[in-house]
Short mmCIF file of C-alpha atoms in Angstrom, two decimals:
data_model
loop_
_atom_site.label_atom_id
_atom_site.label_comp_id
_atom_site.label_asym_id
_atom_site.label_seq_id
_atom_site.Cartn_x
_atom_site.Cartn_y
_atom_site.Cartn_z
CA UNK A 1 16.44 6.25 -9.76
CA UNK A 2 14.39 3.32 -8.56
CA UNK A 3 15.93 0.04 -9.69
CA UNK A 4 12.66 -1.52 -10.80
CA UNK A 5 13.08 -5.04 -12.17
CA UNK A 6 12.29 -5.96 -15.76
CA UNK A 7 10.38 -9.18 -16.32
CA UNK A 8 10.42 -11.12 -19.59
CA UNK A 9 8.00 -13.90 -20.42
CA UNK A 10 10.73 -15.64 -22.45
CA UNK A 11 13.09 -15.61 -19.46
CA UNK A 12 10.71 -17.11 -16.93
CA UNK A 13 12.01 -17.77 -13.42
CA UNK A 14 10.42 -20.32 -11.07
CA UNK A 15 10.77 -17.92 -8.09
CA UNK A 16 10.58 -14.14 -7.76
CA UNK A 17 11.32 -12.35 -4.49
CA UNK A 18 10.15 -8.71 -4.68
CA UNK A 19 11.50 -6.65 -1.80
CA UNK A 20 11.39 -2.96 -0.86
CA UNK A 21 10.82 -0.82 2.22
CA UNK A 22 8.33 1.14 0.08
CA UNK A 23 5.06 -0.73 -0.34
CA UNK A 24 4.32 1.31 -3.48
CA UNK A 25 7.34 -0.19 -5.22
CA UNK A 26 6.44 -3.73 -4.17
CA UNK A 27 2.90 -3.25 -5.47
CA UNK A 28 4.24 -1.86 -8.75
CA UNK A 29 6.63 -4.75 -9.25
CA UNK A 30 3.96 -7.30 -8.37
CA UNK A 31 1.51 -5.77 -10.85
CA UNK A 32 4.23 -5.69 -13.51
CA UNK A 33 5.11 -9.33 -12.84
CA UNK A 34 1.50 -10.46 -13.10
CA UNK A 35 0.95 -8.50 -16.28
CA UNK A 36 4.10 -9.89 -17.90
CA UNK A 37 4.08 -13.55 -16.98
CA UNK A 38 0.94 -14.38 -15.02
CA UNK A 39 -1.94 -12.53 -16.69
CA UNK A 40 -3.21 -15.69 -18.39
CA UNK A 41 -3.17 -17.79 -15.22
CA UNK A 42 -6.71 -18.38 -14.01
CA UNK A 43 -8.01 -17.89 -10.46
CA UNK A 44 -8.24 -21.67 -10.17
CA UNK A 45 -4.48 -21.85 -10.51
CA UNK A 46 -3.71 -18.86 -8.29
CA UNK A 47 -3.21 -18.83 -4.52
CA UNK A 48 -2.29 -16.08 -2.03
CA UNK A 49 -0.75 -16.50 1.43
CA UNK A 50 0.41 -14.31 4.32
CA UNK A 51 3.85 -15.45 5.51
CA UNK A 52 2.94 -15.11 9.19
CA UNK A 53 -0.28 -17.08 8.89
CA UNK A 54 0.59 -20.21 6.95
CA UNK A 55 2.80 -23.28 7.29
CA UNK A 56 5.39 -23.43 4.52
CA UNK A 57 4.84 -27.16 4.14
CA UNK A 58 1.30 -26.34 2.99
CA UNK A 59 2.58 -23.73 0.55
CA UNK A 60 5.20 -26.11 -0.82
CA UNK A 61 2.54 -28.77 -1.26
CA UNK A 62 0.45 -26.30 -3.26
CA UNK A 63 3.49 -25.28 -5.30
CA UNK A 64 4.16 -28.92 -6.17
CA UNK A 65 0.59 -29.40 -7.41
CA UNK A 66 0.16 -29.58 -11.18
CA UNK A 67 -1.87 -26.77 -12.79
CA UNK A 68 -5.47 -27.42 -13.79
CA UNK A 69 -6.08 -27.00 -17.54
CA UNK A 70 -3.20 -24.53 -17.71
CA UNK A 71 0.55 -24.44 -18.24
CA UNK A 72 1.34 -22.88 -14.86
CA UNK A 73 0.20 -22.00 -11.36
CA UNK A 74 0.90 -18.69 -9.58
CA UNK A 75 1.49 -18.63 -5.83
CA UNK A 76 2.10 -15.41 -3.92
CA UNK A 77 3.43 -15.25 -0.35
CA UNK A 78 3.08 -11.69 0.96
CA UNK A 79 4.88 -10.11 3.95
CA UNK A 80 7.83 -12.46 3.58
CA UNK A 81 9.65 -10.45 6.28
CA UNK A 82 7.21 -12.04 8.76
CA UNK A 83 8.25 -15.57 7.89
CA UNK A 84 9.19 -17.42 11.07
CA UNK A 85 12.69 -18.89 11.26
CA UNK A 86 11.35 -22.40 11.76
CA UNK A 87 9.37 -22.11 8.51
CA UNK A 88 12.35 -21.14 6.35
CA UNK A 89 13.80 -24.62 5.86
CA UNK A 90 10.76 -25.94 3.97
CA UNK A 91 10.74 -22.90 1.70
CA UNK A 92 14.50 -23.13 1.21
CA UNK A 93 14.26 -26.77 0.10
CA UNK A 94 11.61 -25.83 -2.45
CA UNK A 95 13.62 -22.89 -3.82
CA UNK A 96 16.61 -25.17 -4.39
CA UNK A 97 14.41 -27.58 -6.37
CA UNK A 98 11.36 -25.62 -7.61
CA UNK A 99 8.49 -26.98 -9.66
CA UNK A 100 8.81 -25.81 -13.27
CA UNK A 101 5.02 -25.47 -13.66
CA UNK A 102 4.65 -23.08 -10.70
CA UNK A 103 5.64 -19.42 -10.41
CA UNK A 104 6.31 -18.69 -6.75
CA UNK A 105 6.34 -15.01 -5.83
CA UNK A 106 7.57 -13.75 -2.45
CA UNK A 107 7.00 -10.10 -1.55
CA UNK A 108 7.65 -7.88 1.43
CA UNK A 109 9.73 -5.14 2.98
CA UNK A 110 12.93 -7.14 3.47
CA UNK A 111 14.70 -10.49 3.29
CA UNK A 112 17.79 -11.02 5.41
CA UNK A 113 20.49 -11.97 2.90
CA UNK A 114 22.63 -13.38 5.70
CA UNK A 115 20.22 -16.30 6.18
CA UNK A 116 20.32 -19.49 4.14
CA UNK A 117 17.07 -18.45 2.51
CA UNK A 118 18.44 -15.04 1.56
CA UNK A 119 21.69 -16.50 0.26
CA UNK A 120 19.79 -19.04 -1.84
CA UNK A 121 17.62 -16.34 -3.42
CA UNK A 122 20.70 -14.27 -4.25
CA UNK A 123 22.64 -17.26 -5.59
CA UNK A 124 19.81 -18.29 -7.92
CA UNK A 125 19.19 -14.65 -8.97
CA UNK A 126 15.61 -14.79 -7.68
CA UNK A 127 15.92 -11.69 -5.46
CA UNK A 128 14.76 -8.29 -6.77
CA UNK A 129 15.58 -5.64 -4.17
CA UNK A 130 14.10 -2.24 -5.02
CA UNK A 131 15.41 0.88 -3.32
CA UNK A 132 13.34 4.04 -3.01
CA UNK A 133 14.54 7.20 -4.75
CA UNK A 134 16.62 9.53 -2.60
CA UNK A 135 15.72 13.18 -2.17
CA UNK A 136 17.73 14.19 -5.23
CA UNK A 137 16.06 11.55 -7.42
CA UNK A 138 12.56 12.13 -6.07
CA UNK A 139 11.40 14.85 -8.52
CA UNK A 140 12.16 12.55 -11.48
CA UNK A 141 10.15 9.76 -9.82
CA UNK A 142 7.24 12.16 -9.27
CA UNK A 143 7.20 13.30 -12.90
CA UNK A 144 7.35 9.70 -14.12
CA UNK A 145 4.50 8.75 -11.79
CA UNK A 146 2.43 11.59 -13.18
CA UNK A 147 3.01 10.34 -16.74
CA UNK A 148 1.78 6.90 -15.70
CA UNK A 149 -1.42 8.57 -14.49
CA UNK A 150 -1.87 10.35 -17.81
CA UNK A 151 -0.64 13.79 -16.73
CA UNK A 152 2.43 15.89 -17.37
CA UNK A 153 3.96 17.60 -14.34
CA UNK A 154 6.35 20.53 -14.46
CA UNK A 155 9.72 19.89 -12.83
CA UNK A 156 9.22 22.90 -10.55
CA UNK A 157 5.96 21.36 -9.40
CA UNK A 158 7.74 18.05 -8.77
CA UNK A 159 10.35 19.80 -6.62
CA UNK A 160 7.59 21.52 -4.65
CA UNK A 161 5.82 18.21 -4.01
CA UNK A 162 9.04 16.61 -2.83
CA UNK A 163 9.66 19.54 -0.48
CA UNK A 164 6.12 19.45 0.91
CA UNK A 165 5.75 15.71 1.42
CA UNK A 166 9.25 14.23 1.40
CA UNK A 167 9.97 10.69 0.22
CA UNK A 168 6.78 9.03 1.46
CA UNK A 169 5.87 7.49 -1.91
CA UNK A 170 2.34 6.54 -0.87
CA UNK A 171 1.51 10.12 0.15
CA UNK A 172 3.20 11.50 -2.95
CA UNK A 173 1.07 9.24 -5.10
CA UNK A 174 -2.09 10.52 -3.39
CA UNK A 175 -0.96 14.11 -3.85
CA UNK A 176 -0.43 13.48 -7.58
CA UNK A 177 -3.91 11.95 -7.78
CA UNK A 178 -5.32 14.99 -6.00
CA UNK A 179 -3.57 17.37 -8.39
CA UNK A 180 -4.80 15.36 -11.38
CA UNK A 181 -8.37 15.58 -10.09
CA UNK A 182 -7.93 19.31 -9.56
CA UNK A 183 -6.86 20.03 -13.15
CA UNK A 184 -9.22 17.54 -14.83
CA UNK A 185 -10.01 17.48 -17.73
CA UNK A 186 -6.68 19.24 -18.37
CA UNK A 187 -3.59 17.05 -18.27
CA UNK A 188 -0.90 19.44 -17.05
CA UNK A 189 0.03 19.88 -13.38
CA UNK A 190 1.84 23.16 -12.85
CA UNK A 191 3.70 24.70 -9.93
CA UNK A 192 0.65 26.90 -9.28
CA UNK A 193 -1.65 23.87 -9.20
CA UNK A 194 0.45 22.20 -6.51
CA UNK A 195 0.49 25.47 -4.57
CA UNK A 196 -3.28 25.72 -4.71
CA UNK A 197 -4.40 22.15 -4.08
CA UNK A 198 -1.58 20.65 -2.02
CA UNK A 199 0.55 23.36 -0.44
CA UNK A 200 -2.49 25.25 0.81
CA UNK A 201 -3.16 22.55 3.38
CA UNK A 202 0.09 20.54 3.13
CA UNK A 203 -2.29 17.66 3.89
CA UNK A 204 -1.91 18.50 7.60
CA UNK A 205 -5.55 19.52 8.01
CA UNK A 206 -6.68 16.14 6.73
CA UNK A 207 -4.27 14.40 9.13
CA UNK A 208 -5.65 16.50 12.00
CA UNK A 209 -9.16 15.49 10.98
CA UNK A 210 -8.20 11.82 10.97
CA UNK A 211 -6.59 12.17 14.41
CA UNK A 212 -9.75 13.79 15.77
CA UNK A 213 -11.81 10.89 14.39
CA UNK A 214 -9.34 8.43 15.89
CA UNK A 215 -9.72 10.17 19.24
CA UNK A 216 -13.54 10.04 18.92
CA UNK A 217 -13.74 13.81 19.32
CA UNK A 218 -16.94 14.51 17.40
CA UNK A 219 -17.04 18.29 17.86
CA UNK A 220 -13.43 18.77 16.75
CA UNK A 221 -13.80 16.32 13.86
CA UNK A 222 -16.84 18.12 12.44
CA UNK A 223 -15.16 21.52 12.87
CA UNK A 224 -12.03 20.32 11.06
CA UNK A 225 -14.13 18.70 8.33
CA UNK A 226 -15.87 21.99 7.61
CA UNK A 227 -12.53 23.80 7.57
CA UNK A 228 -10.99 21.24 5.21
CA UNK A 229 -13.90 21.27 2.76
CA UNK A 230 -14.28 25.07 2.92
CA UNK A 231 -10.57 25.25 2.17
CA UNK A 232 -11.19 23.51 -1.14
CA UNK A 233 -10.16 19.97 -0.23
CA UNK A 234 -11.77 17.34 -2.46
CA UNK A 235 -14.34 15.28 -0.52
CA UNK A 236 -13.29 12.03 -2.17
CA UNK A 237 -9.65 12.63 -1.24
CA UNK A 238 -10.72 13.27 2.37
CA UNK A 239 -12.65 9.99 2.31
CA UNK A 240 -9.68 8.16 0.76
CA UNK A 241 -7.33 9.45 3.45
CA UNK A 242 -9.84 8.52 6.16
CA UNK A 243 -10.15 5.00 4.74
CA UNK A 244 -6.35 4.72 4.84
CA UNK A 245 -6.34 5.89 8.46
CA UNK A 246 -9.03 3.39 9.45
CA UNK A 247 -7.10 0.58 7.72
CA UNK A 248 -4.07 1.55 9.78
CA UNK A 249 -6.12 1.33 12.98
CA UNK A 250 -7.45 -2.06 11.88
CA UNK A 251 -3.85 -3.12 11.25
CA UNK A 252 -2.84 -1.98 14.75
CA UNK A 253 -5.67 -4.04 16.23
CA UNK A 254 -5.06 -7.10 14.07
CA UNK A 255 -1.31 -7.22 14.73
CA UNK A 256 -1.50 -6.51 18.46
CA UNK A 257 -0.56 -10.10 19.30
CA UNK A 258 2.61 -10.21 17.20
CA UNK A 259 4.87 -8.14 19.53
CA UNK A 260 6.26 -6.14 16.62
CA UNK A 261 8.61 -3.23 17.12
CA UNK A 262 7.25 0.23 16.33
CA UNK A 263 9.46 0.30 13.22
CA UNK A 264 8.18 -3.05 11.91
CA UNK A 265 4.57 -2.25 12.80
CA UNK A 266 4.84 1.06 10.95
CA UNK A 267 6.08 -0.71 7.82
CA UNK A 268 3.32 -3.28 8.10
CA UNK A 269 0.49 -0.73 8.21
CA UNK A 270 2.07 1.88 5.93
CA UNK A 271 2.85 4.55 8.51
CA UNK A 272 5.85 6.12 10.25
CA UNK A 273 7.35 4.63 13.41
CA UNK A 274 7.02 7.90 15.36
CA UNK A 275 3.24 7.87 14.76
CA UNK A 276 2.69 4.37 16.15
CA UNK A 277 2.09 5.38 19.77
CA UNK A 278 -0.57 7.88 18.70
CA UNK A 279 -2.20 5.30 16.40
CA UNK A 280 -2.20 2.69 19.17
CA UNK A 281 -3.99 5.16 21.45
CA UNK A 282 -6.57 5.86 18.77
CA UNK A 283 -7.06 2.16 18.04
CA UNK A 284 -7.86 1.62 21.72
CA UNK A 285 -10.86 3.92 21.30
CA UNK A 286 -12.53 1.39 18.99
CA UNK A 287 -13.26 -2.29 18.85
CA UNK A 288 -12.02 -4.24 15.83
CA UNK A 289 -15.64 -4.87 14.81
CA UNK A 290 -16.36 -1.13 14.87
CA UNK A 291 -13.37 -0.35 12.66
CA UNK A 292 -14.15 -3.13 10.20
CA UNK A 293 -17.77 -1.96 10.02
CA UNK A 294 -16.62 1.63 9.44
CA UNK A 295 -14.46 0.51 6.52
CA UNK A 296 -17.42 -1.30 4.96
CA UNK A 297 -19.51 1.87 5.24
CA UNK A 298 -16.81 3.87 3.42
CA UNK A 299 -18.07 2.43 0.13
CA UNK A 300 -21.60 3.66 0.81
CA UNK A 301 -20.33 7.15 1.59
CA UNK A 302 -18.18 7.12 -1.55
CA UNK A 303 -21.22 6.19 -3.66
CA UNK A 304 -23.32 8.89 -2.02
CA UNK A 305 -20.70 11.55 -2.75
CA UNK A 306 -20.41 10.47 -6.38
CA UNK A 307 -24.07 9.91 -7.24
CA UNK A 308 -26.27 11.85 -4.83
CA UNK A 309 -27.48 15.43 -4.97
CA UNK A 310 -26.64 15.68 -1.29
CA UNK A 311 -23.65 18.03 -0.76
CA UNK A 312 -20.45 15.99 -0.24
CA UNK A 313 -19.78 17.69 3.09
CA UNK A 314 -23.17 16.50 4.36
CA UNK A 315 -22.40 12.92 3.34
CA UNK A 316 -19.08 13.10 5.18
CA UNK A 317 -20.69 14.73 8.23
CA UNK A 318 -23.30 11.97 8.41
CA UNK A 319 -20.68 9.25 8.06
CA UNK A 320 -18.40 10.73 10.72
CA UNK A 321 -21.25 11.39 13.16
CA UNK A 322 -22.48 7.80 12.94
CA UNK A 323 -18.93 6.49 13.24
CA UNK A 324 -18.31 8.47 16.41
CA UNK A 325 -21.63 7.74 18.09
CA UNK A 326 -20.99 6.43 21.63
CA UNK A 327 -21.89 2.85 22.56
CA UNK A 328 -22.27 1.73 18.98
#
């Protein structure tokens, strides 16, 4: 199973490096760390950085600063795999002599343990490397994830989900959420439930809808939307998946200047490397401002679906039509 770290407030470390190729596991570990040892640290004593966008000297200076009316500060450097080689020395010097009143958290998809930085993290036992479950372990992970969301899931249903979706933990999590919504207020997800609300579409119809939106094909997008909703897909799940797709396109745009490989870019935006060329083509159909504006409007559509008497499909149709209007 997943080798998730255990954090103990009584065994506080000055540095935590949380690493996994699965963003879901990194997010889980980060949330667990904050809840265990950093929940009482105020916003005043908390700082967040992106490894590719900040000088480590500045981060080290912040880490050396004494906390304000508190015992500790919490500093988080995300996307540590993007840390430039020339920036590693400053971070390495700090890790060898950390400030006892600061908790420094590094997170990302990987840290090269052959580098001085990687070796130092290993030597000091600051590195927590989390591996994703393999195909055999996946059903157990799915059932555990369901329990965490307040539902029980039959093992047969877990095997079906793993067969349908594979080991993409982010998509599995969304499928569990979808199944939980489907059975609400009941708490049991059966094999038949997964057949009805996940296997019926295998999520492919929603992906096709997102691709049509990415291609700015209004007629096809509206046709697919009707098919998806008529097929029983939950409107909020459709909107959630669309928001994810738009965030990926924003990521493509925002990271265009970094010359990342398809594999690294896929990890950065939460996709698969073989989808990157298609996503790049779709991103070229929009300006960054358009995509950012579309993401902001997602919240309005979400509120309309939840609180308006307007049919959810109409709210989605209106949103998509406005998004795809030419010369916006």
